PDB file of C-alpha atoms in Angstrom:
ATOM      1  CA  MET G   1       0.003   0.000   0.023  1.00  0.00           C
ATOM      2  CA  CYS G   2       1.283   3.481  -0.861  1.00  0.00           C
ATOM      3  CA  ARG G   3       2.212   5.859   1.897  1.00  0.00           C
ATOM      4  CA  TRP G   4       2.241   9.424   0.458  1.00  0.00           C
ATOM      5  CA  LEU G   5       2.525  13.155   1.475  1.00  0.00           C
ATOM      6  CA  ALA G   6       1.372  16.401   0.240  1.00  0.00           C
ATOM      7  CA  TYR G   7       2.698  19.763   1.378  1.00  0.00           C
ATOM      8  CA  SER G   8       1.648  23.343   0.628  1.00  0.00           C
ATOM      9  CA  GLY G   9       2.964  26.543   2.196  1.00  0.00           C
ATOM     10  CA  GLU G  10       6.198  28.522   2.127  1.00  0.00           C
ATOM     11  CA  PRO G  11       9.213  26.982   0.377  1.00  0.00           C
ATOM     12  CA  LEU G  12      10.718  24.121   2.577  1.00  0.00           C
ATOM     13  CA  ARG G  13      13.682  21.835   2.167  1.00  0.00           C
ATOM     14  CA  ALA G  14      12.128  18.490   1.037  1.00  0.00           C
ATOM     15  CA  SER G  15      14.029  16.562   3.551  1.00  0.00           C
ATOM     16  CA  ALA G  16      12.253  18.261   6.365  1.00  0.00           C
ATOM     17  CA  VAL G  17       9.093  16.034   5.714  1.00  0.00           C
ATOM     18  CA  LEU G  18      10.572  13.251   3.551  1.00  0.00           C
ATOM     19  CA  LEU G  19      13.727  12.333   5.469  1.00  0.00           C
ATOM     20  CA  ASP G  20      14.218  14.282   8.838  1.00  0.00           C
ATOM     21  CA  ALA G  21      10.984  13.432  10.610  1.00  0.00           C
ATOM     22  CA  THR G  22      10.855  10.532  13.113  1.00  0.00           C
ATOM     23  CA  HIS G  23       8.401   8.777  10.977  1.00  0.00           C
ATOM     24  CA  SER G  24       9.366  10.272   7.569  1.00  0.00           C
ATOM     25  CA  LEU G  25       7.883   9.222   4.327  1.00  0.00           C
ATOM     26  CA  VAL G  26      11.156   7.188   3.684  1.00  0.00           C
ATOM     27  CA  ALA G  27      10.775   5.410   7.097  1.00  0.00           C
ATOM     28  CA  GLN G  28       6.985   4.614   6.367  1.00  0.00           C
ATOM     29  CA  SER G  29       8.093   3.099   3.019  1.00  0.00           C
ATOM     30  CA  LEU G  30      10.215   0.588   4.833  1.00  0.00           C
ATOM     31  CA  ASP G  31       7.886  -0.107   7.926  1.00  0.00           C
ATOM     32  CA  SER G  32       4.446   1.458   7.932  1.00  0.00           C
ATOM     33  CA  PRO G  33       3.038   1.195  11.512  1.00  0.00           C
ATOM     34  CA  LEU G  34      -0.557   2.019  10.377  1.00  0.00           C
ATOM     35  CA  GLY G  35      -0.317   0.235   7.063  1.00  0.00           C
ATOM     36  CA  ALA G  36      -2.495  -2.674   6.331  1.00  0.00           C
ATOM     37  CA  GLU G  37      -0.150  -4.668   4.053  1.00  0.00           C
ATOM     38  CA  THR G  38       3.184  -4.522   2.443  1.00  0.00           C
ATOM     39  CA  VAL G  39       4.089  -0.973   1.361  1.00  0.00           C
ATOM     40  CA  ASN G  40       4.866  -0.006  -2.195  1.00  0.00           C
ATOM     41  CA  GLY G  41       5.003   3.116  -4.142  1.00  0.00           C
ATOM     42  CA  ASP G  42       3.212   3.808  -7.340  1.00  0.00           C
ATOM     43  CA  GLY G  43       1.453   6.515  -9.337  1.00  0.00           C
ATOM     44  CA  PHE G  44       1.379  10.245  -9.500  1.00  0.00           C
ATOM     45  CA  GLY G  45      -1.086  12.544 -11.169  1.00  0.00           C
ATOM     46  CA  ILE G  46       0.236  14.095 -14.343  1.00  0.00           C
ATOM     47  CA  ASP G  47      -0.693  16.961 -16.732  1.00  0.00           C
ATOM     48  CA  PRO G  48      -3.487  15.911 -19.001  1.00  0.00           C
ATOM     49  CA  SER G  49      -1.508  16.717 -22.252  1.00  0.00           C
ATOM     50  CA  LEU G  50       0.824  13.978 -21.217  1.00  0.00           C
ATOM     51  CA  TYR G  51      -1.787  11.432 -21.076  1.00  0.00           C
ATOM     52  CA  PRO G  52      -1.285  10.013 -24.456  1.00  0.00           C
ATOM     53  CA  HIS G  53       2.392   9.381 -23.544  1.00  0.00           C
ATOM     54  CA  LEU G  54       1.558   7.335 -20.298  1.00  0.00           C
ATOM     55  CA  MET G  55       3.604   4.142 -20.138  1.00  0.00           C
ATOM     56  CA  GLY G  56       2.045   2.604 -17.052  1.00  0.00           C
ATOM     57  CA  THR G  57      -1.499   1.821 -15.897  1.00  0.00           C
ATOM     58  CA  THR G  58      -1.613   3.025 -12.167  1.00  0.00           C
ATOM     59  CA  ASP G  59      -4.958   3.702 -10.680  1.00  0.00           C
ATOM     60  CA  SER G  60      -3.831   7.115  -9.321  1.00  0.00           C
ATOM     61  CA  GLU G  61      -3.133   8.288 -12.841  1.00  0.00           C
ATOM     62  CA  VAL G  62      -6.587   7.087 -14.209  1.00  0.00           C
ATOM     63  CA  LEU G  63      -8.434   8.530 -11.105  1.00  0.00           C
ATOM     64  CA  PHE G  64      -6.729  11.859 -11.684  1.00  0.00           C
ATOM     65  CA  HIS G  65      -7.681  12.052 -15.240  1.00  0.00           C
ATOM     66  CA  LEU G  66     -11.336  11.143 -14.530  1.00  0.00           C
ATOM     67  CA  ALA G  67     -11.461  13.890 -11.894  1.00  0.00           C
ATOM     68  CA  ILE G  68     -10.087  16.416 -14.539  1.00  0.00           C
ATOM     69  CA  THR G  69     -12.748  15.138 -16.864  1.00  0.00           C
ATOM     70  CA  ASN G  70     -15.342  15.647 -14.068  1.00  0.00           C
ATOM     71  CA  GLY G  71     -14.437  19.419 -13.403  1.00  0.00           C
ATOM     72  CA  LEU G  72     -11.577  19.172 -11.088  1.00  0.00           C
ATOM     73  CA  ALA G  73     -10.233  22.744 -11.852  1.00  0.00           C
ATOM     74  CA  ASP G  74     -13.521  24.326 -11.257  1.00  0.00           C
ATOM     75  CA  ASP G  75     -14.897  22.457  -8.257  1.00  0.00           C
ATOM     76  CA  PRO G  76     -12.512  19.837  -6.742  1.00  0.00           C
ATOM     77  CA  VAL G  77     -14.999  18.320  -4.213  1.00  0.00           C
ATOM     78  CA  SER G  78     -17.809  17.852  -6.743  1.00  0.00           C
ATOM     79  CA  ALA G  79     -15.315  16.428  -9.281  1.00  0.00           C
ATOM     80  CA  LEU G  80     -14.109  13.888  -6.833  1.00  0.00           C
ATOM     81  CA  ARG G  81     -17.693  12.954  -5.901  1.00  0.00           C
ATOM     82  CA  ALA G  82     -18.445  12.366  -9.490  1.00  0.00           C
ATOM     83  CA  THR G  83     -15.229  10.378 -10.131  1.00  0.00           C
ATOM     84  CA  VAL G  84     -15.914   8.062  -7.234  1.00  0.00           C
ATOM     85  CA  ASP G  85     -19.424   7.513  -8.267  1.00  0.00           C
ATOM     86  CA  LEU G  86     -18.273   6.505 -11.661  1.00  0.00           C
ATOM     87  CA  VAL G  87     -15.694   4.090 -10.280  1.00  0.00           C
ATOM     88  CA  GLU G  88     -18.236   2.694  -8.093  1.00  0.00           C
ATOM     89  CA  ARG G  89     -20.912   2.318 -10.792  1.00  0.00           C
ATOM     90  CA  ILE G  90     -18.469   0.693 -13.221  1.00  0.00           C
ATOM     91  CA  GLY G  91     -17.026  -1.538 -10.426  1.00  0.00           C
ATOM     92  CA  ARG G  92     -20.400  -2.803  -9.536  1.00  0.00           C
ATOM     93  CA  ASP G  93     -21.491  -3.366 -13.009  1.00  0.00           C
ATOM     94  CA  HIS G  94     -18.489  -5.714 -13.397  1.00  0.00           C
ATOM     95  CA  GLY G  95     -19.158  -7.519 -10.033  1.00  0.00           C
ATOM     96  CA  VAL G  96     -16.643  -5.813  -7.825  1.00  0.00           C
ATOM     97  CA  MET G  97     -18.218  -5.696  -4.245  1.00  0.00           C
ATOM     98  CA  PHE G  98     -16.029  -2.888  -2.899  1.00  0.00           C
ATOM     99  CA  PRO G  99     -14.741  -0.902  -6.027  1.00  0.00           C
ATOM    100  CA  MET G 100     -13.296   2.130  -4.263  1.00  0.00           C
ATOM    101  CA  GLN G 101     -10.445   2.193  -1.704  1.00  0.00           C
ATOM    102  CA  GLY G 102      -8.252   5.076  -1.472  1.00  0.00           C
ATOM    103  CA  THR G 103      -6.851   8.321   0.085  1.00  0.00           C
ATOM    104  CA  VAL G 104      -6.528  11.116  -2.570  1.00  0.00           C
ATOM    105  CA  ALA G 105      -5.021  14.676  -2.393  1.00  0.00           C
ATOM    106  CA  VAL G 106      -5.301  17.268  -5.094  1.00  0.00           C
ATOM    107  CA  ALA G 107      -4.030  20.761  -4.835  1.00  0.00           C
ATOM    108  CA  ASP G 108      -4.158  24.075  -6.825  1.00  0.00           C
ATOM    109  CA  GLY G 109      -1.022  25.710  -5.257  1.00  0.00           C
ATOM    110  CA  ALA G 110      -3.025  27.513  -2.490  1.00  0.00           C
ATOM    111  CA  THR G 111      -5.534  24.842  -1.300  1.00  0.00           C
ATOM    112  CA  ILE G 112      -5.300  21.042  -0.689  1.00  0.00           C
ATOM    113  CA  TRP G 113      -8.343  18.806  -0.868  1.00  0.00           C
ATOM    114  CA  ALA G 114      -7.496  15.486   0.784  1.00  0.00           C
ATOM    115  CA  LEU G 115     -10.067  12.687   0.645  1.00  0.00           C
ATOM    116  CA  ARG G 116     -10.344   9.525   2.810  1.00  0.00           C
ATOM    117  CA  TYR G 117     -12.970   7.055   1.229  1.00  0.00           C
ATOM    118  CA  SER G 118     -13.666   3.498   0.580  1.00  0.00           C
ATOM    119  CA  THR G 119     -16.958   1.841  -0.626  1.00  0.00           C
ATOM    120  CA  GLN G 120     -16.610  -0.646   2.225  1.00  0.00           C
ATOM    121  CA  GLY G 121     -16.277   2.160   4.753  1.00  0.00           C
ATOM    122  CA  ARG G 122     -12.742   0.896   5.973  1.00  0.00           C
ATOM    123  CA  SER G 123     -10.227   3.349   4.348  1.00  0.00           C
ATOM    124  CA  ARG G 124      -6.525   3.356   4.995  1.00  0.00           C
ATOM    125  CA  THR G 125      -5.418   6.092   7.282  1.00  0.00           C
ATOM    126  CA  LEU G 126      -4.956   9.838   6.365  1.00  0.00           C
ATOM    127  CA  PHE G 127      -3.911  12.711   8.576  1.00  0.00           C
ATOM    128  CA  HIS G 128      -3.041  16.332   8.238  1.00  0.00           C
ATOM    129  CA  SER G 129      -1.092  18.791  10.322  1.00  0.00           C
ATOM    130  CA  ALA G 130      -2.648  21.243  12.683  1.00  0.00           C
ATOM    131  CA  ASP G 131      -1.971  24.842  11.763  1.00  0.00           C
ATOM    132  CA  ILE G 132       1.496  26.169  12.482  1.00  0.00           C
ATOM    133  CA  PRO G 133       0.536  28.799  14.870  1.00  0.00           C
ATOM    134  CA  THR G 134      -1.342  26.399  17.116  1.00  0.00           C
ATOM    135  CA  ILE G 135       1.562  23.941  16.770  1.00  0.00           C
ATOM    136  CA  ARG G 136       4.123  26.536  17.870  1.00  0.00           C
ATOM    137  CA  ARG G 137       1.830  27.581  20.977  1.00  0.00           C
ATOM    138  CA  MET G 138       1.808  23.709  21.950  1.00  0.00           C
ATOM    139  CA  TYR G 139       5.550  23.258  21.474  1.00  0.00           C
ATOM    140  CA  PRO G 140       7.158  26.673  21.891  1.00  0.00           C
ATOM    141  CA  ASP G 141      10.682  25.021  22.490  1.00  0.00           C
ATOM    142  CA  ALA G 142      10.656  22.809  19.316  1.00  0.00           C
ATOM    143  CA  GLU G 143      13.308  24.287  17.122  1.00  0.00           C
ATOM    144  CA  ARG G 144      12.385  22.055  14.194  1.00  0.00           C
ATOM    145  CA  LEU G 145       9.099  24.074  13.757  1.00  0.00           C
ATOM    146  CA  GLY G 146      11.213  27.052  12.762  1.00  0.00           C
ATOM    147  CA  GLU G 147      11.552  25.327   9.184  1.00  0.00           C
ATOM    148  CA  PHE G 148       7.868  25.723   8.566  1.00  0.00           C
ATOM    149  CA  GLY G 149       6.153  28.943   7.440  1.00  0.00           C
ATOM    150  CA  GLU G 150       2.867  30.323   8.958  1.00  0.00           C
ATOM    151  CA  HIS G 151       0.847  28.762   6.130  1.00  0.00           C
ATOM    152  CA  ALA G 152       2.465  25.317   6.032  1.00  0.00           C
ATOM    153  CA  HIS G 153       0.098  22.323   5.831  1.00  0.00           C
ATOM    154  CA  VAL G 154       1.225  18.700   5.578  1.00  0.00           C
ATOM    155  CA  VAL G 155      -1.232  15.976   4.566  1.00  0.00           C
ATOM    156  CA  VAL G 156       0.162  12.443   5.004  1.00  0.00           C
ATOM    157  CA  SER G 157      -0.847   8.768   5.257  1.00  0.00           C
ATOM    158  CA  GLU G 158       0.179   8.538   8.820  1.00  0.00           C
ATOM    159  CA  PRO G 159       1.740  11.019  11.304  1.00  0.00           C
ATOM    160  CA  LEU G 160       5.412  12.083  10.806  1.00  0.00           C
ATOM    161  CA  ASN G 161       6.137  11.981  14.499  1.00  0.00           C
ATOM    162  CA  ASP G 162       4.590  11.002  17.862  1.00  0.00           C
ATOM    163  CA  LEU G 163       3.958  14.547  19.271  1.00  0.00           C
ATOM    164  CA  PRO G 164       0.282  14.779  20.584  1.00  0.00           C
ATOM    165  CA  GLY G 165      -1.911  17.312  18.659  1.00  0.00           C
ATOM    166  CA  LEU G 166       0.332  17.788  15.608  1.00  0.00           C
ATOM    167  CA  PHE G 167      -1.612  15.597  13.274  1.00  0.00           C
ATOM    168  CA  THR G 168      -5.440  15.297  12.997  1.00  0.00           C
ATOM    169  CA  GLU G 169      -6.874  12.118  11.609  1.00  0.00           C
ATOM    170  CA  VAL G 170      -9.338  12.619   8.627  1.00  0.00           C
ATOM    171  CA  PRO G 171     -12.448  10.636   9.432  1.00  0.00           C
ATOM    172  CA  GLU G 172     -13.720   8.005   7.070  1.00  0.00           C
ATOM    173  CA  SER G 173     -15.648   9.335   4.193  1.00  0.00           C
ATOM    174  CA  THR G 174     -14.417  12.978   4.654  1.00  0.00           C
ATOM    175  CA  ILE G 175     -12.618  15.432   2.714  1.00  0.00           C
ATOM    176  CA  ALA G 176     -10.153  17.783   4.408  1.00  0.00           C
ATOM    177  CA  ILE G 177      -9.624  21.141   2.960  1.00  0.00           C
ATOM    178  CA  LEU G 178      -6.530  23.003   3.984  1.00  0.00           C
ATOM    179  CA  ASP G 179      -5.871  26.510   2.872  1.00  0.00           C
ATOM    180  CA  ARG G 180      -4.413  29.972   4.083  1.00  0.00           C
ATOM    181  CA  GLU G 181      -7.334  30.102   6.694  1.00  0.00           C
ATOM    182  CA  GLY G 182      -6.522  26.771   8.262  1.00  0.00           C
ATOM    183  CA  TYR G 183      -8.431  23.637   7.665  1.00  0.00           C
ATOM    184  CA  HIS G 184     -11.956  22.116   8.015  1.00  0.00           C
ATOM    185  CA  HIS G 185     -13.554  18.911   7.240  1.00  0.00           C
ATOM    186  CA  GLU G 186     -16.644  18.166   5.027  1.00  0.00           C
ATOM    187  CA  PRO G 187     -18.472  14.813   4.827  1.00  0.00           C
ATOM    188  CA  PHE G 188     -17.764  13.298   1.482  1.00  0.00           C
ATOM    189  CA  ARG G 189     -20.884  10.941   1.829  1.00  0.00           C
ATOM    190  CA  SER G 190     -21.855   7.923   3.734  1.00  0.00           C
ATOM    191  CA  ALA G 191     -20.036   4.669   2.663  1.00  0.00           C
ATOM    192  CA  ALA G 192     -22.175   2.735   0.086  1.00  0.00           C
TER     193      ALA G 192
END
């Protein structure tokens, strides 16, 4: 199962979230404490103009292109709902009992929309950071927090460290929206 990370905010050394954290993305790729099965890595969304040049068939690429087709640029939440509806409808038409299982993030450079959803209602984990001013108040002596700007947001499959309050779990069938104002959760829909 893939472990992944999305970041938005001020420029940051990539190693701050990929390598240096206690439970960095690299550490998770080797041993995922919250993962349900063997960890692997595949798939990244790509620019639509590159679609004819795809060499692989990863589900994340297909899902991303379906979301673009369903209006991702104009209304990410509605596009993700329409995309999941399509995946579930086609899956069920082909006898797949639980066609959708995933965590998804899309971003436009200012906002991250992060979805946790599965048809079965038992998705893999998804977390996001609390806002940086709150984290700094909770941990005023944590020098490492100086690397992060006021508008930094991290969305990740599982927390990057064990400090209480730094990461909030996204509930099942929920979309987390993180922007300059902070974050909020919206119900995606009930599991089918």
